[in-house]
Amino acid sequence: MGRRTEANRLAHKKKVDLKKKREQDAATTRKEKLKAIQQQFSQQQKPETEK
């Protein structure tokens, strides 16, 4: 076993947590962008359907 298993374990946990947080943030940002695009598209389509 390594000499600093506790430190290595904590460092690995920190990396994993950061990666997970980045993925969640990216997914949230992606959803927000898609929602904005859908709203913009629906606003553009409204005038065409009212004609």
mmCIF file with all atom_site columns, C-alpha atoms in Angstrom:
data_model
loop_
_atom_site.group_PDB
_atom_site.id
_atom_site.type_symbol
_atom_site.label_atom_id
_atom_site.label_alt_id
_atom_site.label_comp_id
_atom_site.label_asym_id
_atom_site.label_entity_id
_atom_site.label_seq_id
_atom_site.pdbx_PDB_ins_code
_atom_site.Cartn_x
_atom_site.Cartn_y
_atom_site.Cartn_z
_atom_site.occupancy
_atom_site.B_iso_or_equiv
_atom_site.pdbx_formal_charge
_atom_site.auth_seq_id
_atom_site.auth_comp_id
_atom_site.auth_asym_id
_atom_site.auth_atom_id
_atom_site.pdbx_PDB_model_num
ATOM 1  C CA . MET A 1 1  ? 0.000   0.000  0.000   1.00 0.00 ? 1  MET A CA 1
ATOM 2  C CA . GLY A 1 2  ? 1.049   3.575  -0.553  1.00 0.00 ? 2  GLY A CA 1
ATOM 3  C CA . ARG A 1 3  ? 2.484   5.651  2.192   1.00 0.00 ? 3  ARG A CA 1
ATOM 4  C CA . ARG A 1 4  ? -0.155  8.364  1.943   1.00 0.00 ? 4  ARG A CA 1
ATOM 5  C CA . THR A 1 5  ? -3.292  6.440  1.178   1.00 0.00 ? 5  THR A CA 1
ATOM 6  C CA . GLU A 1 6  ? -5.535  8.890  3.042   1.00 0.00 ? 6  GLU A CA 1
ATOM 7  C CA . ALA A 1 7  ? -4.127  11.864 1.145   1.00 0.00 ? 7  ALA A CA 1
ATOM 8  C CA . ASN A 1 8  ? -4.346  9.978  -2.149  1.00 0.00 ? 8  ASN A CA 1
ATOM 9  C CA . ARG A 1 9  ? -7.927  8.969  -1.413  1.00 0.00 ? 9  ARG A CA 1
ATOM 10 C CA . LEU A 1 10 ? -8.925  12.539 -0.604  1.00 0.00 ? 10 LEU A CA 1
ATOM 11 C CA . ALA A 1 11 ? -7.173  13.903 -3.685  1.00 0.00 ? 11 ALA A CA 1
ATOM 12 C CA . HIS A 1 12 ? -8.955  11.374 -5.879  1.00 0.00 ? 12 HIS A CA 1
ATOM 13 C CA . LYS A 1 13 ? -12.292 12.170 -4.245  1.00 0.00 ? 13 LYS A CA 1
ATOM 14 C CA . LYS A 1 14 ? -11.715 15.861 -4.876  1.00 0.00 ? 14 LYS A CA 1
ATOM 15 C CA . LYS A 1 15 ? -10.969 15.228 -8.556  1.00 0.00 ? 15 LYS A CA 1
ATOM 16 C CA . VAL A 1 16 ? -14.043 13.039 -8.945  1.00 0.00 ? 16 VAL A CA 1
ATOM 17 C CA . ASP A 1 17 ? -16.258 15.588 -7.213  1.00 0.00 ? 17 ASP A CA 1
ATOM 18 C CA . LEU A 1 18 ? -14.942 18.401 -9.409  1.00 0.00 ? 18 LEU A CA 1
ATOM 19 C CA . LYS A 1 19 ? -15.517 16.345 -12.549 1.00 0.00 ? 19 LYS A CA 1
ATOM 20 C CA . LYS A 1 20 ? -19.053 15.495 -11.468 1.00 0.00 ? 20 LYS A CA 1
ATOM 21 C CA . LYS A 1 21 ? -19.783 19.154 -10.694 1.00 0.00 ? 21 LYS A CA 1
ATOM 22 C CA . ARG A 1 22 ? -18.417 20.253 -14.088 1.00 0.00 ? 22 ARG A CA 1
ATOM 23 C CA . GLU A 1 23 ? -20.625 17.698 -15.833 1.00 0.00 ? 23 GLU A CA 1
ATOM 24 C CA . GLN A 1 24 ? -23.696 18.848 -13.920 1.00 0.00 ? 24 GLN A CA 1
ATOM 25 C CA . ASP A 1 25 ? -22.940 22.498 -14.666 1.00 0.00 ? 25 ASP A CA 1
ATOM 26 C CA . ALA A 1 26 ? -22.459 21.702 -18.349 1.00 0.00 ? 26 ALA A CA 1
ATOM 27 C CA . ALA A 1 27 ? -25.761 19.825 -18.466 1.00 0.00 ? 27 ALA A CA 1
ATOM 28 C CA . THR A 1 28 ? -27.565 22.696 -16.757 1.00 0.00 ? 28 THR A CA 1
ATOM 29 C CA . THR A 1 29 ? -26.047 25.237 -19.129 1.00 0.00 ? 29 THR A CA 1
ATOM 30 C CA . ARG A 1 30 ? -26.976 23.084 -22.110 1.00 0.00 ? 30 ARG A CA 1
ATOM 31 C CA . LYS A 1 31 ? -30.580 22.780 -20.919 1.00 0.00 ? 31 LYS A CA 1
ATOM 32 C CA . GLU A 1 32 ? -30.823 26.544 -20.411 1.00 0.00 ? 32 GLU A CA 1
ATOM 33 C CA . LYS A 1 33 ? -29.467 27.210 -23.898 1.00 0.00 ? 33 LYS A CA 1
ATOM 34 C CA . LEU A 1 34 ? -31.868 24.720 -25.473 1.00 0.00 ? 34 LEU A CA 1
ATOM 35 C CA . LYS A 1 35 ? -34.770 26.250 -23.568 1.00 0.00 ? 35 LYS A CA 1
ATOM 36 C CA . ALA A 1 36 ? -33.818 29.729 -24.807 1.00 0.00 ? 36 ALA A CA 1
ATOM 37 C CA . ILE A 1 37 ? -33.562 28.460 -28.387 1.00 0.00 ? 37 ILE A CA 1
ATOM 38 C CA . GLN A 1 38 ? -36.971 26.777 -28.130 1.00 0.00 ? 38 GLN A CA 1
ATOM 39 C CA . GLN A 1 39 ? -38.561 29.939 -26.749 1.00 0.00 ? 39 GLN A CA 1
ATOM 40 C CA . GLN A 1 40 ? -37.005 32.012 -29.514 1.00 0.00 ? 40 GLN A CA 1
ATOM 41 C CA . PHE A 1 41 ? -38.205 29.540 -32.136 1.00 0.00 ? 41 PHE A CA 1
ATOM 42 C CA . SER A 1 42 ? -41.743 29.465 -30.738 1.00 0.00 ? 42 SER A CA 1
ATOM 43 C CA . GLN A 1 43 ? -41.855 33.277 -30.728 1.00 0.00 ? 43 GLN A CA 1
ATOM 44 C CA . GLN A 1 44 ? -40.808 33.309 -34.372 1.00 0.00 ? 44 GLN A CA 1
ATOM 45 C CA . GLN A 1 45 ? -43.446 30.711 -35.246 1.00 0.00 ? 45 GLN A CA 1
ATOM 46 C CA . LYS A 1 46 ? -46.336 32.519 -33.492 1.00 0.00 ? 46 LYS A CA 1
ATOM 47 C CA . PRO A 1 47 ? -46.684 35.382 -36.010 1.00 0.00 ? 47 PRO A CA 1
ATOM 48 C CA . GLU A 1 48 ? -46.653 32.924 -38.906 1.00 0.00 ? 48 GLU A CA 1
ATOM 49 C CA . THR A 1 49 ? -49.488 30.845 -37.440 1.00 0.00 ? 49 THR A CA 1
ATOM 50 C CA . GLU A 1 50 ? -51.607 33.939 -36.690 1.00 0.00 ? 50 GLU A CA 1
ATOM 51 C CA . LYS A 1 51 ? -51.536 35.094 -40.341 1.00 0.00 ? 51 LYS A CA 1
#
